[in-house]
mmCIF file of C-alpha atoms in Angstrom:
data_model
loop_
_atom_site.group_PDB
_atom_site.id
_atom_site.type_symbol
_atom_site.label_atom_id
_atom_site.label_comp_id
_atom_site.label_asym_id
_atom_site.label_seq_id
_atom_site.Cartn_x
_atom_site.Cartn_y
_atom_site.Cartn_z
ATOM 1 C CA MET A 1 -77.346 -28.609 -209.666
ATOM 2 C CA PRO A 2 -80.912 -29.479 -209.045
ATOM 3 C CA PRO A 3 -83.271 -26.440 -208.408
ATOM 4 C CA GLY A 4 -83.656 -25.449 -204.822
ATOM 5 C CA VAL A 5 -80.376 -26.812 -204.257
ATOM 6 C CA ARG A 6 -77.989 -23.305 -204.707
ATOM 7 C CA ALA A 7 -80.090 -21.797 -202.362
ATOM 8 C CA ARG A 8 -79.200 -23.720 -199.479
ATOM 9 C CA ARG A 9 -75.737 -24.704 -197.403
ATOM 10 C CA LEU A 10 -73.757 -27.105 -199.141
ATOM 11 C CA ALA A 11 -72.957 -28.978 -195.982
ATOM 12 C CA ASP A 12 -77.068 -29.924 -196.014
ATOM 13 C CA VAL A 13 -76.839 -30.911 -199.398
ATOM 14 C CA PRO A 14 -75.300 -33.479 -201.675
ATOM 15 C CA VAL A 15 -72.492 -32.482 -203.792
ATOM 16 C CA GLU A 16 -73.220 -33.219 -208.082
ATOM 17 C CA PRO A 17 -69.830 -34.902 -208.292
ATOM 18 C CA GLY A 18 -70.208 -33.030 -212.135
ATOM 19 C CA THR A 19 -69.689 -29.620 -210.420
ATOM 20 C CA LEU A 20 -66.524 -30.607 -208.969
ATOM 21 C CA PRO A 21 -63.216 -30.270 -209.888
ATOM 22 C CA ARG A 22 -61.678 -32.355 -212.582
ATOM 23 C CA TRP A 23 -59.648 -34.515 -209.930
ATOM 24 C CA VAL A 24 -61.928 -34.952 -207.815
ATOM 25 C CA PRO A 25 -63.449 -38.166 -210.227
ATOM 26 C CA LEU A 26 -60.107 -39.434 -210.530
ATOM 27 C CA THR A 27 -60.484 -40.530 -206.570
ATOM 28 C CA ALA A 28 -62.488 -43.409 -207.531
ATOM 29 C CA LEU A 29 -59.556 -45.627 -209.046
ATOM 30 C CA LEU A 30 -58.046 -44.781 -205.463
ATOM 31 C CA PRO A 31 -60.765 -47.987 -203.428
ATOM 32 C CA ILE A 32 -60.500 -50.061 -206.743
ATOM 33 C CA VAL A 33 -56.805 -50.125 -206.536
ATOM 34 C CA THR A 34 -57.344 -50.426 -202.428
ATOM 35 C CA ALA A 35 -59.561 -52.828 -203.331
ATOM 36 C CA ILE A 36 -57.308 -55.274 -205.608
ATOM 37 C CA ALA A 37 -54.640 -55.275 -203.478
ATOM 38 C CA VAL A 38 -56.636 -56.264 -200.116
ATOM 39 C CA ILE A 39 -57.337 -59.156 -202.149
ATOM 40 C CA GLY A 40 -53.738 -59.769 -203.577
ATOM 41 C CA GLN A 41 -53.053 -59.919 -199.506
ATOM 42 C CA ARG A 42 -55.880 -62.567 -199.182
ATOM 43 C CA TRP A 43 -54.648 -64.652 -202.831
ATOM 44 C CA ASP A 44 -53.301 -67.561 -200.946
ATOM 45 C CA GLU A 45 -56.203 -68.064 -198.716
ATOM 46 C CA PRO A 46 -58.970 -71.128 -198.961
ATOM 47 C CA ARG A 47 -61.634 -68.318 -198.851
ATOM 48 C CA LEU A 48 -60.883 -66.256 -201.466
ATOM 49 C CA GLY A 49 -64.094 -66.384 -203.408
ATOM 50 C CA ARG A 50 -65.709 -64.682 -200.350
ATOM 51 C CA THR A 51 -63.697 -62.138 -200.208
ATOM 52 C CA VAL A 52 -63.479 -61.445 -203.771
ATOM 53 C CA ALA A 53 -67.525 -61.067 -203.148
ATOM 54 C CA VAL A 54 -67.647 -58.991 -199.915
ATOM 55 C CA VAL A 55 -64.702 -56.810 -201.276
ATOM 56 C CA ALA A 56 -67.103 -56.518 -204.942
ATOM 57 C CA LEU A 57 -70.344 -55.754 -202.500
ATOM 58 C CA GLY A 58 -68.254 -52.858 -200.844
ATOM 59 C CA MET A 59 -66.777 -51.274 -203.398
ATOM 60 C CA LEU A 60 -68.902 -51.291 -206.788
ATOM 61 C CA PRO A 61 -71.294 -49.175 -205.199
ATOM 62 C CA ILE A 62 -68.852 -46.508 -204.853
ATOM 63 C CA ALA A 63 -67.166 -46.693 -208.301
ATOM 64 C CA PHE A 64 -70.807 -47.260 -209.869
ATOM 65 C CA ASP A 65 -71.565 -44.099 -208.249
ATOM 66 C CA ASP A 66 -68.159 -42.312 -209.173
ATOM 67 C CA VAL A 67 -68.382 -43.443 -212.441
ATOM 68 C CA PHE A 68 -72.349 -42.816 -213.120
ATOM 69 C CA HIS A 69 -73.305 -39.819 -211.358
ATOM 70 C CA PRO A 70 -72.374 -37.119 -213.779
ATOM 71 C CA ARG A 71 -74.065 -38.761 -215.992
ATOM 72 C CA LEU A 72 -77.250 -39.864 -213.857
ATOM 73 C CA PRO A 73 -78.241 -36.395 -212.144
ATOM 74 C CA TRP A 74 -80.817 -38.412 -210.441
ATOM 75 C CA LEU A 75 -78.415 -40.466 -208.586
ATOM 76 C CA TRP A 76 -78.103 -37.083 -206.017
ATOM 77 C CA ARG A 77 -81.041 -38.529 -204.478
ATOM 78 C CA ILE A 78 -79.494 -41.093 -202.932
ATOM 79 C CA PRO A 79 -77.965 -40.703 -200.393
ATOM 80 C CA GLN A 80 -74.337 -41.245 -199.560
ATOM 81 C CA LEU A 81 -75.124 -43.879 -196.778
ATOM 82 C CA VAL A 82 -76.497 -45.932 -199.297
ATOM 83 C CA TRP A 83 -73.337 -46.339 -201.291
ATOM 84 C CA SER A 84 -70.633 -45.581 -198.069
ATOM 85 C CA LEU A 85 -72.361 -48.099 -195.618
ATOM 86 C CA PRO A 86 -71.757 -51.165 -197.835
ATOM 87 C CA ALA A 87 -67.743 -50.669 -197.932
ATOM 88 C CA VAL A 88 -68.159 -50.268 -194.322
ATOM 89 C CA VAL A 89 -69.610 -52.853 -193.568
ATOM 90 C CA ALA A 90 -67.489 -54.952 -195.851
ATOM 91 C CA VAL A 91 -63.776 -54.077 -194.281
ATOM 92 C CA ALA A 92 -65.806 -55.614 -190.769
ATOM 93 C CA ILE A 93 -65.862 -58.822 -192.752
ATOM 94 C CA LEU A 94 -62.623 -58.714 -194.388
ATOM 95 C CA ILE A 95 -60.467 -57.750 -191.001
ATOM 96 C CA TRP A 96 -62.190 -60.005 -188.743
ATOM 97 C CA GLN A 97 -59.593 -61.892 -189.894
ATOM 98 C CA PRO A 98 -57.013 -59.877 -190.701
ATOM 99 C CA VAL A 99 -53.787 -60.311 -192.617
ATOM 100 C CA THR A 100 -50.310 -58.565 -191.778
ATOM 101 C CA ASN A 101 -49.909 -54.947 -193.059
ATOM 102 C CA ASP A 102 -53.894 -55.382 -193.486
ATOM 103 C CA TRP A 103 -55.108 -52.950 -196.773
ATOM 104 C CA ALA A 104 -58.597 -53.320 -195.653
ATOM 105 C CA PRO A 105 -59.064 -50.652 -193.043
ATOM 106 C CA PHE A 106 -57.949 -48.036 -195.602
ATOM 107 C CA LEU A 107 -60.803 -48.135 -197.356
ATOM 108 C CA LEU A 108 -62.380 -46.646 -194.242
ATOM 109 C CA VAL A 109 -60.255 -43.973 -194.214
ATOM 110 C CA ILE A 110 -61.034 -43.516 -198.426
ATOM 111 C CA VAL A 111 -64.898 -43.926 -197.672
ATOM 112 C CA THR A 112 -65.120 -41.529 -195.218
ATOM 113 C CA ALA A 113 -63.085 -38.779 -197.043
ATOM 114 C CA ARG A 114 -65.669 -39.475 -200.039
ATOM 115 C CA ALA A 115 -68.761 -39.115 -198.318
ATOM 116 C CA ALA A 116 -67.520 -35.876 -196.566
ATOM 117 C CA ILE A 117 -66.681 -34.405 -199.796
ATOM 118 C CA VAL A 118 -69.761 -35.664 -201.939
ATOM 119 C CA GLY A 119 -72.714 -36.328 -199.221
ATOM 120 C CA THR A 120 -74.257 -33.974 -196.604
ATOM 121 C CA LYS A 121 -73.100 -33.145 -193.169
ATOM 122 C CA VAL A 122 -75.124 -35.861 -191.586
ATOM 123 C CA ASP A 123 -73.651 -38.471 -194.612
ATOM 124 C CA GLY A 124 -70.193 -37.783 -193.430
ATOM 125 C CA VAL A 125 -70.560 -37.640 -189.506
ATOM 126 C CA VAL A 126 -72.896 -41.026 -189.756
ATOM 127 C CA VAL A 127 -69.511 -42.809 -192.172
ATOM 128 C CA LEU A 128 -67.219 -40.992 -189.883
ATOM 129 C CA LEU A 129 -68.346 -42.909 -186.634
ATOM 130 C CA ALA A 130 -69.463 -45.968 -188.046
ATOM 131 C CA SER A 131 -65.841 -46.192 -190.063
ATOM 132 C CA ILE A 132 -64.042 -45.667 -186.234
ATOM 133 C CA GLY A 133 -67.014 -47.853 -184.701
ATOM 134 C CA VAL A 134 -65.506 -50.716 -186.883
ATOM 135 C CA GLY A 135 -62.332 -50.464 -185.666
ATOM 136 C CA VAL A 136 -62.610 -49.654 -182.154
ATOM 137 C CA GLY A 137 -64.961 -52.349 -181.988
ATOM 138 C CA LEU A 138 -63.411 -55.412 -183.447
ATOM 139 C CA GLU A 139 -60.144 -54.695 -181.274
ATOM 140 C CA ILE A 140 -62.214 -54.845 -178.220
ATOM 141 C CA ALA A 141 -63.518 -58.358 -179.104
ATOM 142 C CA ASP A 142 -59.826 -58.847 -179.753
ATOM 143 C CA ARG A 143 -59.929 -59.554 -183.652
ATOM 144 C CA PHE A 144 -57.877 -57.180 -184.742
ATOM 145 C CA SER A 145 -54.731 -54.910 -183.629
ATOM 146 C CA GLY A 146 -53.515 -51.152 -184.173
ATOM 147 C CA ALA A 147 -57.185 -49.572 -184.556
ATOM 148 C CA LEU A 148 -55.397 -46.068 -182.637
ATOM 149 C CA ILE A 149 -53.920 -45.422 -185.998
ATOM 150 C CA TRP A 150 -56.513 -46.231 -188.200
ATOM 151 C CA VAL A 151 -58.738 -44.012 -185.901
ATOM 152 C CA LEU A 152 -56.221 -41.088 -186.338
ATOM 153 C CA GLY A 153 -55.893 -41.721 -190.101
ATOM 154 C CA ILE A 154 -60.354 -41.560 -190.652
ATOM 155 C CA VAL A 155 -60.329 -38.795 -188.451
ATOM 156 C CA LEU A 156 -57.324 -36.533 -190.537
ATOM 157 C CA ALA A 157 -58.756 -37.608 -193.919
ATOM 158 C CA TYR A 158 -62.590 -36.574 -192.249
ATOM 159 C CA THR A 159 -60.729 -33.362 -191.585
ATOM 160 C CA GLY A 160 -59.233 -33.096 -194.877
ATOM 161 C CA ALA A 161 -62.055 -33.665 -196.672
ATOM 162 C CA ILE A 162 -64.359 -31.042 -195.038
ATOM 163 C CA ALA A 163 -61.012 -28.721 -195.473
ATOM 164 C CA ILE A 164 -61.680 -29.402 -199.390
ATOM 165 C CA ARG A 165 -65.642 -29.208 -199.177
ATOM 166 C CA SER A 166 -64.649 -25.479 -197.970
ATOM 167 C CA MET A 167 -62.513 -23.979 -200.589
ATOM 168 C CA TYR A 168 -65.179 -25.740 -203.062
ATOM 169 C CA GLN A 169 -67.984 -23.803 -200.987
ATOM 170 C CA LEU A 170 -66.424 -20.607 -201.538
ATOM 171 C CA VAL A 171 -65.425 -20.940 -205.008
ATOM 172 C CA THR A 172 -68.761 -21.772 -205.445
ATOM 173 C CA ASP A 173 -70.379 -18.811 -203.120
ATOM 174 C CA LEU A 174 -67.115 -16.387 -204.819
ATOM 175 C CA LYS A 175 -68.841 -17.564 -208.679
ATOM 176 C CA ALA A 176 -72.039 -17.100 -207.395
ATOM 177 C CA ALA A 177 -71.073 -13.531 -206.347
ATOM 178 C CA GLN A 178 -69.060 -12.595 -209.136
ATOM 179 C CA ALA A 179 -71.876 -13.640 -211.263
ATOM 180 C CA ASP A 180 -74.306 -11.671 -209.240
ATOM 181 C CA LEU A 181 -71.918 -8.514 -209.613
ATOM 182 C CA ALA A 182 -71.719 -9.054 -213.482
ATOM 183 C CA ASP A 183 -75.332 -8.337 -213.735
ATOM 184 C CA ARG A 184 -75.903 -5.479 -211.554
ATOM 185 C CA ALA A 185 -73.430 -4.112 -213.294
ATOM 186 C CA ALA A 186 -75.219 -4.848 -216.658
ATOM 187 C CA ALA A 187 -78.592 -3.254 -215.277
ATOM 188 C CA ASP A 188 -76.195 -0.380 -213.714
ATOM 189 C CA GLU A 189 -74.844 0.010 -217.510
ATOM 190 C CA ARG A 190 -78.618 -0.035 -219.408
ATOM 191 C CA GLN A 191 -80.189 2.608 -217.076
ATOM 192 C CA ARG A 192 -76.990 4.854 -218.035
ATOM 193 C CA ILE A 193 -77.903 3.891 -221.497
ATOM 194 C CA ALA A 194 -81.222 4.643 -221.159
ATOM 195 C CA ARG A 195 -81.105 7.732 -219.196
ATOM 196 C CA GLU A 196 -78.258 9.112 -222.077
ATOM 197 C CA ILE A 197 -80.252 8.128 -224.744
ATOM 198 C CA HIS A 198 -84.008 10.186 -222.998
ATOM 199 C CA ASP A 199 -82.058 13.116 -222.650
ATOM 200 C CA VAL A 200 -80.614 13.350 -226.125
ATOM 201 C CA ILE A 201 -84.043 12.528 -227.568
ATOM 202 C CA ALA A 202 -85.905 14.460 -225.248
ATOM 203 C CA HIS A 203 -83.797 17.847 -226.268
ATOM 204 C CA SER A 204 -83.932 17.493 -229.537
ATOM 205 C CA LEU A 205 -87.509 16.444 -229.927
ATOM 206 C CA ALA A 206 -88.606 19.420 -227.612
ATOM 207 C CA VAL A 207 -86.642 21.830 -229.579
ATOM 208 C CA THR A 208 -87.753 20.753 -232.706
ATOM 209 C CA ALA A 209 -90.861 21.365 -232.061
ATOM 210 C CA LEU A 210 -90.205 24.366 -231.235
ATOM 211 C CA HIS A 211 -88.562 25.053 -234.854
ATOM 212 C CA ILE A 212 -91.887 23.242 -236.003
ATOM 213 C CA THR A 213 -94.365 25.647 -234.704
ATOM 214 C CA GLY A 214 -92.569 28.966 -235.393
ATOM 215 C CA ALA A 215 -92.156 27.441 -239.268
ATOM 216 C CA ARG A 216 -95.734 26.693 -238.600
ATOM 217 C CA MET A 217 -97.068 29.992 -237.424
ATOM 218 C CA ALA A 218 -94.179 31.825 -240.195
ATOM 219 C CA VAL A 219 -95.385 30.194 -243.275
ATOM 220 C CA ARG A 220 -97.799 32.768 -244.383
ATOM 221 C CA ARG A 221 -96.251 35.261 -242.439
ATOM 222 C CA ASP A 222 -92.345 35.354 -243.986
ATOM 223 C CA PRO A 223 -91.727 32.006 -246.056
ATOM 224 C CA GLU A 224 -87.976 32.867 -245.793
ATOM 225 C CA GLU A 225 -88.364 32.713 -241.561
ATOM 226 C CA ALA A 226 -89.766 29.592 -242.130
ATOM 227 C CA VAL A 227 -88.001 27.969 -244.057
ATOM 228 C CA ALA A 228 -84.825 29.071 -241.844
ATOM 229 C CA ALA A 229 -86.773 27.406 -238.845
ATOM 230 C CA LEU A 230 -87.263 24.116 -240.930
ATOM 231 C CA GLU A 231 -83.405 24.256 -241.797
ATOM 232 C CA GLN A 232 -82.709 24.755 -238.139
ATOM 233 C CA ALA A 233 -84.988 21.795 -237.099
ATOM 234 C CA GLU A 234 -83.277 19.683 -239.434
ATOM 235 C CA GLN A 235 -79.957 20.459 -238.801
ATOM 236 C CA LEU A 236 -80.779 20.007 -235.147
ATOM 237 C CA ALA A 237 -82.366 16.504 -235.801
ATOM 238 C CA ARG A 238 -78.900 15.604 -237.822
ATOM 239 C CA ASP A 239 -77.015 16.482 -234.489
ATOM 240 C CA SER A 240 -79.504 14.757 -232.302
ATOM 241 C CA LEU A 241 -79.240 11.654 -234.584
ATOM 242 C CA GLY A 242 -75.263 12.260 -234.311
ATOM 243 C CA GLN A 243 -75.157 12.031 -230.587
ATOM 244 C CA VAL A 244 -77.800 9.154 -230.198
ATOM 245 C CA ARG A 245 -75.147 7.036 -232.216
ATOM 246 C CA SER A 246 -72.114 8.563 -229.578
ATOM 247 C CA VAL A 247 -74.360 7.176 -226.966
ATOM 248 C CA ILE A 248 -74.981 3.936 -228.500
ATOM 249 C CA GLY A 249 -71.264 3.771 -229.204
ATOM 250 C CA MET A 250 -70.570 4.064 -225.602
ATOM 251 C CA LEU A 251 -71.664 0.300 -225.851
ATOM 252 C CA GLY A 252 -68.114 -0.385 -227.651
ATOM 253 C CA SER A 253 -64.966 0.964 -228.356
ATOM 254 C CA THR A 254 -64.860 2.969 -232.239
ATOM 255 C CA ALA A 255 -62.722 2.075 -234.815
ATOM 256 C CA ASP A 256 -59.492 3.635 -233.431
ATOM 257 C CA GLY A 257 -59.819 2.491 -229.998
ATOM 258 C CA THR A 258 -61.703 5.668 -228.345
ATOM 259 C CA ALA A 259 -65.263 6.563 -227.121
ATOM 260 C CA PRO A 260 -66.380 9.729 -228.763
ATOM 261 C CA ALA A 261 -66.411 12.514 -226.232
ATOM 262 C CA LEU A 262 -69.402 13.292 -223.980
ATOM 263 C CA PRO A 263 -70.863 16.978 -223.511
ATOM 264 C CA THR A 264 -68.965 19.068 -220.891
ATOM 265 C CA LEU A 265 -69.604 21.986 -219.526
ATOM 266 C CA LEU A 266 -67.978 24.201 -222.273
ATOM 267 C CA ASP A 267 -71.224 22.605 -224.292
ATOM 268 C CA ILE A 268 -73.866 24.166 -222.264
ATOM 269 C CA PRO A 269 -73.826 27.573 -223.928
ATOM 270 C CA ARG A 270 -74.251 25.868 -227.295
ATOM 271 C CA LEU A 271 -77.291 24.256 -225.535
ATOM 272 C CA VAL A 272 -78.532 27.088 -224.092
ATOM 273 C CA GLY A 273 -77.876 29.068 -227.428
ATOM 274 C CA ASP A 274 -79.909 26.000 -229.283
ATOM 275 C CA PHE A 275 -83.189 26.698 -226.938
ATOM 276 C CA ARG A 276 -82.703 30.366 -227.865
ATOM 277 C CA ARG A 277 -83.211 29.978 -231.765
ATOM 278 C CA ALA A 278 -85.886 27.803 -231.460
ATOM 279 C CA GLY A 279 -87.966 30.658 -229.859
ATOM 280 C CA VAL A 280 -86.739 30.033 -225.515
ATOM 281 C CA GLU A 281 -85.586 33.011 -223.735
ATOM 282 C CA VAL A 282 -82.974 31.785 -221.332
ATOM 283 C CA GLU A 283 -80.571 33.891 -219.514
ATOM 284 C CA LEU A 284 -77.211 31.952 -218.540
ATOM 285 C CA ASP A 285 -75.790 32.945 -215.263
ATOM 286 C CA VAL A 286 -72.776 31.419 -214.330
ATOM 287 C CA ASP A 287 -70.968 32.910 -210.837
ATOM 288 C CA GLY A 288 -67.241 33.026 -210.749
ATOM 289 C CA ASP A 289 -65.161 30.369 -212.631
ATOM 290 C CA ILE A 290 -66.923 27.051 -213.113
ATOM 291 C CA GLY A 291 -65.035 24.140 -213.761
ATOM 292 C CA PRO A 292 -62.720 22.302 -214.966
ATOM 293 C CA PHE A 293 -64.546 19.122 -212.982
ATOM 294 C CA SER A 294 -64.396 15.455 -212.877
ATOM 295 C CA PRO A 295 -65.902 14.135 -216.550
ATOM 296 C CA ALA A 296 -68.902 12.329 -214.794
ATOM 297 C CA ILE A 297 -69.821 15.255 -212.821
ATOM 298 C CA GLU A 298 -69.588 17.590 -216.146
ATOM 299 C CA LEU A 299 -71.880 15.089 -218.019
ATOM 300 C CA VAL A 300 -74.560 14.916 -214.875
ATOM 301 C CA LEU A 301 -74.307 18.842 -214.418
ATOM 302 C CA TYR A 302 -74.858 19.021 -218.569
ATOM 303 C CA ARG A 303 -77.900 16.545 -218.768
ATOM 304 C CA VAL A 304 -79.612 18.123 -215.946
ATOM 305 C CA VAL A 305 -79.277 21.618 -217.805
ATOM 306 C CA GLN A 306 -80.538 19.806 -221.319
ATOM 307 C CA GLU A 307 -83.386 17.933 -219.052
ATOM 308 C CA SER A 308 -84.706 21.251 -217.112
ATOM 309 C CA LEU A 309 -84.772 23.236 -220.435
ATOM 310 C CA SER A 310 -86.578 20.351 -222.307
ATOM 311 C CA ASN A 311 -89.064 20.241 -219.626
ATOM 312 C CA VAL A 312 -89.784 24.182 -220.263
ATOM 313 C CA ALA A 313 -90.080 23.895 -223.338
ATOM 314 C CA ARG A 314 -92.488 20.957 -223.478
ATOM 315 C CA HIS A 315 -94.630 21.960 -220.220
ATOM 316 C CA ALA A 316 -94.024 26.090 -220.508
ATOM 317 C CA PRO A 317 -94.581 26.836 -223.818
ATOM 318 C CA GLY A 318 -93.612 30.794 -224.392
ATOM 319 C CA ALA A 319 -91.920 31.049 -221.146
ATOM 320 C CA SER A 320 -88.717 31.860 -220.183
ATOM 321 C CA ALA A 321 -86.031 29.996 -218.466
ATOM 322 C CA ARG A 322 -82.837 30.966 -216.306
ATOM 323 C CA VAL A 323 -79.903 28.413 -215.791
ATOM 324 C CA SER A 324 -77.738 29.857 -212.817
ATOM 325 C CA ALA A 325 -74.515 27.790 -211.609
ATOM 326 C CA ARG A 326 -72.319 28.592 -208.574
ATOM 327 C CA THR A 327 -69.255 27.007 -206.504
ATOM 328 C CA SER A 328 -68.886 26.892 -202.446
ATOM 329 C CA GLY A 329 -66.142 25.527 -201.445
ATOM 330 C CA ASP A 330 -66.219 21.736 -202.596
ATOM 331 C CA VAL A 331 -70.074 21.269 -203.985
ATOM 332 C CA VAL A 332 -71.346 22.784 -207.072
ATOM 333 C CA MET A 333 -74.688 24.043 -207.318
ATOM 334 C CA LEU A 334 -76.429 24.417 -210.776
ATOM 335 C CA THR A 335 -80.540 26.007 -210.822
ATOM 336 C CA VAL A 336 -82.560 25.986 -213.544
ATOM 337 C CA SER A 337 -86.077 28.116 -213.123
ATOM 338 C CA ASN A 338 -89.180 29.471 -215.106
ATOM 339 C CA PRO A 339 -92.012 30.785 -213.988
ATOM 340 C CA MET A 340 -95.061 28.231 -213.234
ATOM 341 C CA PRO A 341 -97.107 27.703 -216.130
ATOM 342 C CA ASN A 342 -100.730 26.747 -215.741
ATOM 343 C CA GLY A 343 -100.895 24.145 -213.758
ATOM 344 C CA THR A 344 -98.276 22.692 -211.465
ATOM 345 C CA PRO A 345 -95.934 20.222 -212.693
ATOM 346 C CA LYS A 346 -96.167 16.736 -210.864
ATOM 347 C CA LEU A 347 -92.871 15.125 -209.406
ATOM 348 C CA GLY A 348 -92.677 11.496 -211.101
ATOM 349 C CA GLU A 349 -94.732 12.087 -214.520
ATOM 350 C CA GLY A 350 -92.292 10.226 -216.733
ATOM 351 C CA ARG A 351 -88.376 9.342 -216.713
ATOM 352 C CA GLY A 352 -87.142 12.844 -216.537
ATOM 353 C CA ILE A 353 -87.326 14.195 -213.092
ATOM 354 C CA GLN A 354 -86.670 10.713 -212.081
ATOM 355 C CA GLY A 355 -83.268 10.111 -214.151
ATOM 356 C CA MET A 356 -81.754 13.292 -212.989
ATOM 357 C CA GLN A 357 -82.369 12.498 -209.156
ATOM 358 C CA GLU A 358 -80.957 9.017 -210.064
ATOM 359 C CA ARG A 359 -77.729 10.831 -212.072
ATOM 360 C CA ALA A 360 -77.195 13.018 -209.029
ATOM 361 C CA ARG A 361 -77.172 10.183 -206.356
ATOM 362 C CA ALA A 362 -74.927 8.320 -208.111
ATOM 363 C CA HIS A 363 -72.749 11.250 -207.648
ATOM 364 C CA GLY A 364 -73.287 11.374 -203.744
ATOM 365 C CA GLY A 365 -75.481 14.772 -204.345
ATOM 366 C CA SER A 366 -78.981 15.569 -204.102
ATOM 367 C CA LEU A 367 -81.647 17.335 -206.276
ATOM 368 C CA PHE A 368 -84.379 19.701 -205.572
ATOM 369 C CA ALA A 369 -87.354 19.606 -208.179
ATOM 370 C CA ALA A 370 -90.376 21.451 -207.387
ATOM 371 C CA VAL A 371 -92.288 24.526 -206.812
ATOM 372 C CA GLU A 372 -90.534 27.623 -205.058
ATOM 373 C CA ASP A 373 -91.022 31.222 -204.604
ATOM 374 C CA GLU A 374 -93.851 31.130 -207.683
ATOM 375 C CA GLU A 375 -91.319 29.360 -210.123
ATOM 376 C CA TRP A 376 -90.434 25.699 -211.010
ATOM 377 C CA ARG A 377 -87.224 24.669 -210.097
ATOM 378 C CA VAL A 378 -84.843 22.380 -210.691
ATOM 379 C CA ARG A 379 -81.673 22.426 -208.498
ATOM 380 C CA ILE A 380 -78.655 20.287 -208.184
ATOM 381 C CA ARG A 381 -75.988 20.136 -205.528
ATOM 382 C CA ILE A 382 -73.089 17.541 -206.113
ATOM 383 C CA PRO A 383 -69.599 17.425 -204.424
ATOM 384 C CA ILE A 384 -67.170 18.085 -207.423
ATOM 385 C CA THR A 385 -63.589 16.750 -208.728
ATOM 386 C CA VAL A 386 -61.775 19.214 -209.805
ATOM 387 C CA THR A 387 -59.651 18.262 -212.366
ATOM 388 C CA GLU A 388 -56.297 20.465 -213.561
ATOM 389 C CA SER A 389 -56.248 22.287 -216.585
#
């Protein structure tokens, strides 16, 4: 369909035949068959040549449009009135001298329905009024009888064509909506994968940097301690690489058809242990029984702890941190706090805090990240879905 057409209502623009259901172009055979029948009814008349010429002038434009429109896209710019009105005029000439059981008025039914389907709303209405006018006008002029039946047939054909047009428009709108939903889903998936990779890499780099710093400081004082720190950094780098592969693996399925396991609340003590071994003093305080929750919520809580401790390691080297979690009713609240370093962190720097906020909002929760009581605190509140153990 030409640019700009999809943005407007189909009633205001012509429909490109190539986009219609496959059976619609086959209706081009209907006026041809009818035209042959009209000629056959007048075969014995002395003016057969004139009849053939009139029928040809009326039907050929319609046949040409239906046959060549899909191959010549520029034809959509020609109004359907150009193709349809010659047929209306041809019918008027034919039924000026009607025959018994004349098939000529049936061409008006076909032309009206066709204009309503593939033309604009104006095209359909004009052809409808012109077709009705031919039947009624010739009956008033006493050149035709039985116009009422044909008028009813024309109106019925127009109504049915509008129904087909509406169905086509509905299908087109549904396809567009489906494509839009697919695009949004793909964008959401890209953002989710980006957040996962960001969290994994940020954590691994922060802890690895701490191990390397410790090794650098101990290399002369205690070479064995430096080697141990480097070994831990190496092991962490390998583990982090495996996590990155697991996150990327979420884009598809593994060989056995299962997705890799994602971190849960049970992995938070191990995460805290990684930072402790890297030299960050982290206190873990769990008030009561926490979990199990839904896997999605547990992943959010894990990533918040991971990102927050990574920020402590990067922006407040040497500072201690405290991770506390508790439930209250159907809400779980998790807080990561640390004494303020020199200089106040600015909310919005990088994507860490923004990513945590997006995770919280995606599950109906909220995330607070600011200075409170001379501490930098990250607090997430999120409705919980308990999982039966």
